[in-house]
Amino acid sequence: MELELTHVDYTTVGLTASHCLQLLPSSSAAGGDSSSRNASSSKQQQKVVVGDQDGVLQVFSMKKDELQIHFKTLPHDKIASVKLGGQMGSVPDKIFTAAENKVRGFNKKGKMFLAFETNLTENIRSMFVSGSDLLVCGNHVYNHYKDCKEVGSYLCGDAIVDVAALCPNNTSRLITVLACSGRVLRILEHSRVRQTLELDSVPTVLHVPKGLGDRILCGFADGKVILFHINLMVSEVKRETLVEDPENLSAVTCIATYDLSGDGKDELIVGRRDGTLQVFTMNSDEYQFEMECTQIYRENFNESVSSVQVGCIGANSYAEIVVCTYSGRVFGLTTQCISKSLSDANKRGSVSMAPDASSKLHKLRAEIYELEQAIARERERYQLSTQALSTGLSAIPMLPVNDSMILCQEDATYSLTIEIPTPIEHVLLQCDAPINLIDVEKNSAVVSFSECDKMSGNSLLASYRCQSNTNRVDLKFRTVEGQNGTLQVYITPNLQPKCCQVKRYSIQPLSLHMIVQNLPDEMASRPMNVLTLKGAFSQAEMHNWLMNSIPEIPEKIYGNERNRLVFRHVFIGTVLICEYGKAEANFRSDNISTISILKDFITKEATKKRIKLEISTNINEQTIPGLIKLIEPKIVHYNKLTKDYQILQALIDLDIRNDEEFETLSEEYRDLLKNQRQIETEFKKQPTILNRIYGILTDLYIDKFKFKGVNVKTKLPQLIELLENYNYDELVNFYSVVKAIDDE
C-alpha cells in the first residue's frame, strides 16, 4: 500500500524551531476526549498557527485556495515553542508561545490574555501545556506551574531536550517525561524523579498520542522511533522500536499521529533533520506492542523538517500533513487528488484553462513582475551606495547556523550537519587533529583536499563546493583517540557582498567514548587499570578537565561531594569509570591506552594552571587478554574479508563464461562469485577499519610499556605481522613478553 499525497505550498515565515507549528481545532470539534481524537470525526477546515525566530506569531487558513491571515503579531523575541491548551474537557483553542523566559497566551482571534514571566534564569527551550498545568524547561531547569503559580522544579545535570506530560486514565494525575541529552528519559511526579530509563541513543523529540494517558513516542538522533508504555503500577517500562534506521537516515526532529486513511487506525508521521518525511501504518489504533510499522510514503524536501501536524486545511473531509521547515517554508501534503485539467488545444502546445485558473495565473505573473521590479530598484540603490565617493559600509548580519555533531555508535564516526537559510557556495574545513573524512552519498557537493604542511599544524584542509540551491551539507569523519584539536568550518553563503562564517567543534582526546548510566555487571567485574590523581584542584576544575577530554559530559554538577561518571568505547566496548571530588580523582578502565591518554591530557592541563599533581597508576596485565577478546571478532572478520577479496579477484581473472565451468568450482568459490558485489563494496571500507583496529592494538602495546619506561616502537612490525596472521594465544603471548624487551 502506497499513500498518494499532493504537495501544496502555503506561505513562508522566518526561521523556525521545533514545535513551532500547531493546528487549531475546527469550530465543530468536540472536547478533548478519546471519541474525538485527532478531530477526525468532524473533518472540518482548520487554522494553522506558526511562530518563527523573528518573534512573529500568525494564524492563517485557506479559503477558495486563497491564503487568509487571521492575525499576525509584531516582531518580538525568538519563539522557541508554540503549544495549544485549554481547560480540561474543553476544546484546546488557546495559543501559548514561549520566548526567552516568558510565556504568552492568545485566543484564536489574536487577543493576548496572558503575559507570564517565569522565574527561569535560562531561556525556555521546550514547553508543554495540559489544562491549567504549564511545564517549561531551559537547558537544565524544569519548572511546573499551575494557574501561573510555581508548584515544583527540578535541576537536571545534563541538558533537557524535550518535555511532555501524561495523564494516566484521563485522571488529574500528571506524570512528566523529560528527554535528556545524557541518553535517558526521566519520569517525574510532583517534580521528583520516580524512574530513569537508560537509552541507546540521544532522544530528540517526544510525542504523546491523543486519548492515551500511559504511552509516549520518542524520536532519537540515530533515526529510531520507540514507543514507551509507562505503567505506574509497576516499575517496568515496556518499550518497542517502531521505526528502525537501516538506511542511515538522520535524526528525528518531529513526530505526529493521525488517522489519514480513515480506517480507525492512526498512521505515524516522522520528520527528520535531513529533510525526509515518512508515513508509516500501524496495525493497532490503541498502540499495542508487537506492532508492524510499514512505510507507505517517503519524500525528501532538502532542508530540516522542524514541525509536522495533521488535519484539514485546504478542503473539508480531506486530511492533510502540514509541514514547516527550518527556513520557514509552510506547505501541505494533502490526500485530496488535485488534478490539473490541461488539454492540447492545437499542435503549437497551447492549453485551455478554467476561467478561475487563468485569473490566478495572471495574478501570479503580475506579482512576479512587481517583485522583479522591486529587486531591480534595490540592486540599483545598493550599487549607488557602494560607489567610491560613498562613506557607507556594506555588510550583512550574522547568519543563523542550524548544526549538529553526533557520535554514531554503529560505525564509530561523527556525523556533522551544517544548514543555513540561504544557499551555500562552499564550505572549507581545517583541523589540527588527524581526522578522516568519509564520503556521504546524499551529499550534493564536490570535495577536494589540499596538502597539509605538518609544520603549520594543519592535519586536514578540505573544501566542499556545493551545487546551486544547496543550503545544507552533511559530513562524516573518523577521529583517532589520543589526538585532540579543533575542527574549524568556514561557511560561505552565495550572497553579495561575499562573507564567511566560522563554526568551531572540539575534538576531544577520548572522542570515541559515550556516557552510560548503568554499568552491566559483566563490564563492572572486568579487571581494571587504575589511575589516581591527587593535588590542589577543586571538583569543578577536574570536571572542566574531563569536559575537555571526553564528550557528552554534563556542563554542570550539582551538590555532590564526589561525582561518578561511566563511559563506554563505542568501537571496542571497553569502559571508563571516573570518580572525582576535591583534591582527588580516581579513574578505572580495562584499556591501558584510555588511562594513558587521560593521564597525559590532565597532566598537561594541570601544568598550565601550575597545579602540582601526585600521580599513581596500577596497570593490570589481565586487561590485555580481555581487550583482545573484545576486538577479536573484528580482526577475524576483516582479515577474512581481505583474503576473500584476493581470491575473488583471481576467480574473476579466470573469466568463467558458462554454468558448466561455474559448477566445477568448489562451493566456497561459487559463494564468493555470487556475493561479488557485497564483498567489493565492503572491501572499499575495509582498509580504514582494519587500520583503526591495528592502530588501537599497537597503541595498547606502546602504552603498556610506556608505563614501564620502555620504548617498543621497533617491535611494531612484528606486531602487525601477528595481526595479519591472527592467533589469539600468540598475540597475547607477544604482549606479555617483557624480558626480551627489557634486555634491549
mmCIF file with all atom_site columns, C-alpha atoms in Angstrom, residues 203-283:
data_model
loop_
_atom_site.group_PDB
_atom_site.id
_atom_site.type_symbol
_atom_site.label_atom_id
_atom_site.label_alt_id
_atom_site.label_comp_id
_atom_site.label_asym_id
_atom_site.label_entity_id
_atom_site.label_seq_id
_atom_site.pdbx_PDB_ins_code
_atom_site.Cartn_x
_atom_site.Cartn_y
_atom_site.Cartn_z
_atom_site.occupancy
_atom_site.B_iso_or_equiv
_atom_site.pdbx_formal_charge
_atom_site.auth_seq_id
_atom_site.auth_comp_id
_atom_site.auth_asym_id
_atom_site.auth_atom_id
_atom_site.pdbx_PDB_model_num
ATOM 1  C CA . PRO A 1 203 ? 16.483 11.434 22.411 1.00 0.00 ? 203 PRO A CA 1
ATOM 2  C CA . THR A 1 204 ? 15.454 14.366 20.217 1.00 0.00 ? 204 THR A CA 1
ATOM 3  C CA . VAL A 1 205 ? 11.657 14.710 20.464 1.00 0.00 ? 205 VAL A CA 1
ATOM 4  C CA . LEU A 1 206 ? 8.672  13.435 22.491 1.00 0.00 ? 206 LEU A CA 1
ATOM 5  C CA . HIS A 1 207 ? 5.089  12.962 21.283 1.00 0.00 ? 207 HIS A CA 1
ATOM 6  C CA . VAL A 1 208 ? 2.020  11.940 23.294 1.00 0.00 ? 208 VAL A CA 1
ATOM 7  C CA . PRO A 1 209 ? -0.746 10.374 21.151 1.00 0.00 ? 209 PRO A CA 1
ATOM 8  C CA . LYS A 1 210 ? -4.085 11.961 21.983 1.00 0.00 ? 210 LYS A CA 1
ATOM 9  C CA . GLY A 1 211 ? -6.534 9.979  24.069 1.00 0.00 ? 211 GLY A CA 1
ATOM 10 C CA . LEU A 1 212 ? -3.875 7.721  25.584 1.00 0.00 ? 212 LEU A CA 1
ATOM 11 C CA . GLY A 1 213 ? -2.577 8.542  29.030 1.00 0.00 ? 213 GLY A CA 1
ATOM 12 C CA . ASP A 1 214 ? 0.197  5.998  29.519 1.00 0.00 ? 214 ASP A CA 1
ATOM 13 C CA . ARG A 1 215 ? 2.050  5.764  26.191 1.00 0.00 ? 215 ARG A CA 1
ATOM 14 C CA . ILE A 1 216 ? 4.601  8.101  24.685 1.00 0.00 ? 216 ILE A CA 1
ATOM 15 C CA . LEU A 1 217 ? 6.583  8.107  21.438 1.00 0.00 ? 217 LEU A CA 1
ATOM 16 C CA . CYS A 1 218 ? 10.216 9.182  21.380 1.00 0.00 ? 218 CYS A CA 1
ATOM 17 C CA . GLY A 1 219 ? 12.414 10.015 18.382 1.00 0.00 ? 219 GLY A CA 1
ATOM 18 C CA . PHE A 1 220 ? 16.193 9.633  18.508 1.00 0.00 ? 220 PHE A CA 1
ATOM 19 C CA . ALA A 1 221 ? 19.365 11.045 16.999 1.00 0.00 ? 221 ALA A CA 1
ATOM 20 C CA . ASP A 1 222 ? 20.127 7.695  15.344 1.00 0.00 ? 222 ASP A CA 1
ATOM 21 C CA . GLY A 1 223 ? 16.808 7.815  13.439 1.00 0.00 ? 223 GLY A CA 1
ATOM 22 C CA . LYS A 1 224 ? 14.770 5.387  15.551 1.00 0.00 ? 224 LYS A CA 1
ATOM 23 C CA . VAL A 1 225 ? 11.265 5.895  16.949 1.00 0.00 ? 225 VAL A CA 1
ATOM 24 C CA . ILE A 1 226 ? 10.409 3.940  20.113 1.00 0.00 ? 226 ILE A CA 1
ATOM 25 C CA . LEU A 1 227 ? 7.068  3.510  21.882 1.00 0.00 ? 227 LEU A CA 1
ATOM 26 C CA . PHE A 1 228 ? 7.175  3.516  25.696 1.00 0.00 ? 228 PHE A CA 1
ATOM 27 C CA . HIS A 1 229 ? 4.350  2.148  27.853 1.00 0.00 ? 229 HIS A CA 1
ATOM 28 C CA . ILE A 1 230 ? 4.657  3.704  31.309 1.00 0.00 ? 230 ILE A CA 1
ATOM 29 C CA . ASN A 1 231 ? 2.626  1.619  33.747 1.00 0.00 ? 231 ASN A CA 1
ATOM 30 C CA . LEU A 1 232 ? 2.603  3.438  37.065 1.00 0.00 ? 232 LEU A CA 1
ATOM 31 C CA . MET A 1 233 ? 1.540  0.305  38.929 1.00 0.00 ? 233 MET A CA 1
ATOM 32 C CA . VAL A 1 234 ? 4.812  -1.484 38.155 1.00 0.00 ? 234 VAL A CA 1
ATOM 33 C CA . SER A 1 235 ? 8.394  -0.290 37.830 1.00 0.00 ? 235 SER A CA 1
ATOM 34 C CA . GLU A 1 236 ? 8.978  -1.969 34.461 1.00 0.00 ? 236 GLU A CA 1
ATOM 35 C CA . VAL A 1 237 ? 8.524  0.264  31.402 1.00 0.00 ? 237 VAL A CA 1
ATOM 36 C CA . LYS A 1 238 ? 7.775  -1.619 28.209 1.00 0.00 ? 238 LYS A CA 1
ATOM 37 C CA . ARG A 1 239 ? 9.371  -0.342 25.048 1.00 0.00 ? 239 ARG A CA 1
ATOM 38 C CA . GLU A 1 240 ? 9.129  -1.279 21.390 1.00 0.00 ? 240 GLU A CA 1
ATOM 39 C CA . THR A 1 241 ? 11.074 0.030  18.409 1.00 0.00 ? 241 THR A CA 1
ATOM 40 C CA . LEU A 1 242 ? 8.557  1.127  15.784 1.00 0.00 ? 242 LEU A CA 1
ATOM 41 C CA . VAL A 1 243 ? 10.955 2.618  13.238 1.00 0.00 ? 243 VAL A CA 1
ATOM 42 C CA . GLU A 1 244 ? 14.463 1.307  12.676 1.00 0.00 ? 244 GLU A CA 1
ATOM 43 C CA . ASP A 1 245 ? 17.058 3.160  10.612 1.00 0.00 ? 245 ASP A CA 1
ATOM 44 C CA . PRO A 1 246 ? 18.568 0.659  8.161  1.00 0.00 ? 246 PRO A CA 1
ATOM 45 C CA . GLU A 1 247 ? 19.354 3.326  5.575  1.00 0.00 ? 247 GLU A CA 1
ATOM 46 C CA . ASN A 1 248 ? 21.280 5.528  7.993  1.00 0.00 ? 248 ASN A CA 1
ATOM 47 C CA . LEU A 1 249 ? 18.704 8.294  7.986  1.00 0.00 ? 249 LEU A CA 1
ATOM 48 C CA . SER A 1 250 ? 19.289 11.353 10.123 1.00 0.00 ? 250 SER A CA 1
ATOM 49 C CA . ALA A 1 251 ? 17.893 12.412 13.493 1.00 0.00 ? 251 ALA A CA 1
ATOM 50 C CA . VAL A 1 252 ? 14.155 12.574 14.130 1.00 0.00 ? 252 VAL A CA 1
ATOM 51 C CA . THR A 1 253 ? 13.017 16.191 14.609 1.00 0.00 ? 253 THR A CA 1
ATOM 52 C CA . CYS A 1 254 ? 9.216  15.825 14.877 1.00 0.00 ? 254 CYS A CA 1
ATOM 53 C CA . ILE A 1 255 ? 6.521  13.146 15.236 1.00 0.00 ? 255 ILE A CA 1
ATOM 54 C CA . ALA A 1 256 ? 2.758  13.152 14.681 1.00 0.00 ? 256 ALA A CA 1
ATOM 55 C CA . THR A 1 257 ? 0.000  10.519 14.682 1.00 0.00 ? 257 THR A CA 1
ATOM 56 C CA . TYR A 1 258 ? -3.287 10.753 12.781 1.00 0.00 ? 258 TYR A CA 1
ATOM 57 C CA . ASP A 1 259 ? -5.842 8.587  11.021 1.00 0.00 ? 259 ASP A CA 1
ATOM 58 C CA . LEU A 1 260 ? -5.034 9.644  7.454  1.00 0.00 ? 260 LEU A CA 1
ATOM 59 C CA . SER A 1 261 ? -6.750 6.747  5.719  1.00 0.00 ? 261 SER A CA 1
ATOM 60 C CA . GLY A 1 262 ? -9.961 6.888  7.781  1.00 0.00 ? 262 GLY A CA 1
ATOM 61 C CA . ASP A 1 263 ? -9.801 3.199  8.779  1.00 0.00 ? 263 ASP A CA 1
ATOM 62 C CA . GLY A 1 264 ? -9.787 3.911  12.522 1.00 0.00 ? 264 GLY A CA 1
ATOM 63 C CA . LYS A 1 265 ? -6.045 3.242  12.887 1.00 0.00 ? 265 LYS A CA 1
ATOM 64 C CA . ASP A 1 266 ? -3.514 6.014  13.273 1.00 0.00 ? 266 ASP A CA 1
ATOM 65 C CA . GLU A 1 267 ? -0.601 6.480  10.912 1.00 0.00 ? 267 GLU A CA 1
ATOM 66 C CA . LEU A 1 268 ? 2.803  7.534  12.221 1.00 0.00 ? 268 LEU A CA 1
ATOM 67 C CA . ILE A 1 269 ? 4.349  10.614 10.591 1.00 0.00 ? 269 ILE A CA 1
ATOM 68 C CA . VAL A 1 270 ? 8.087  11.199 11.126 1.00 0.00 ? 270 VAL A CA 1
ATOM 69 C CA . GLY A 1 271 ? 10.121 14.278 10.103 1.00 0.00 ? 271 GLY A CA 1
ATOM 70 C CA . ARG A 1 272 ? 13.909 14.239 10.048 1.00 0.00 ? 272 ARG A CA 1
ATOM 71 C CA . ARG A 1 273 ? 16.841 16.626 10.138 1.00 0.00 ? 273 ARG A CA 1
ATOM 72 C CA . ASP A 1 274 ? 17.915 15.799 6.571  1.00 0.00 ? 274 ASP A CA 1
ATOM 73 C CA . GLY A 1 275 ? 14.504 16.846 5.202  1.00 0.00 ? 275 GLY A CA 1
ATOM 74 C CA . THR A 1 276 ? 12.990 13.366 4.923  1.00 0.00 ? 276 THR A CA 1
ATOM 75 C CA . LEU A 1 277 ? 9.309  12.909 5.761  1.00 0.00 ? 277 LEU A CA 1
ATOM 76 C CA . GLN A 1 278 ? 7.955  9.381  6.266  1.00 0.00 ? 278 GLN A CA 1
ATOM 77 C CA . VAL A 1 279 ? 4.492  7.968  6.891  1.00 0.00 ? 279 VAL A CA 1
ATOM 78 C CA . PHE A 1 280 ? 4.049  4.514  8.464  1.00 0.00 ? 280 PHE A CA 1
ATOM 79 C CA . THR A 1 281 ? 0.957  2.393  9.027  1.00 0.00 ? 281 THR A CA 1
ATOM 80 C CA . MET A 1 282 ? 0.487  0.878  12.487 1.00 0.00 ? 282 MET A CA 1
ATOM 81 C CA . ASN A 1 283 ? -1.533 -2.292 12.878 1.00 0.00 ? 283 ASN A CA 1
#
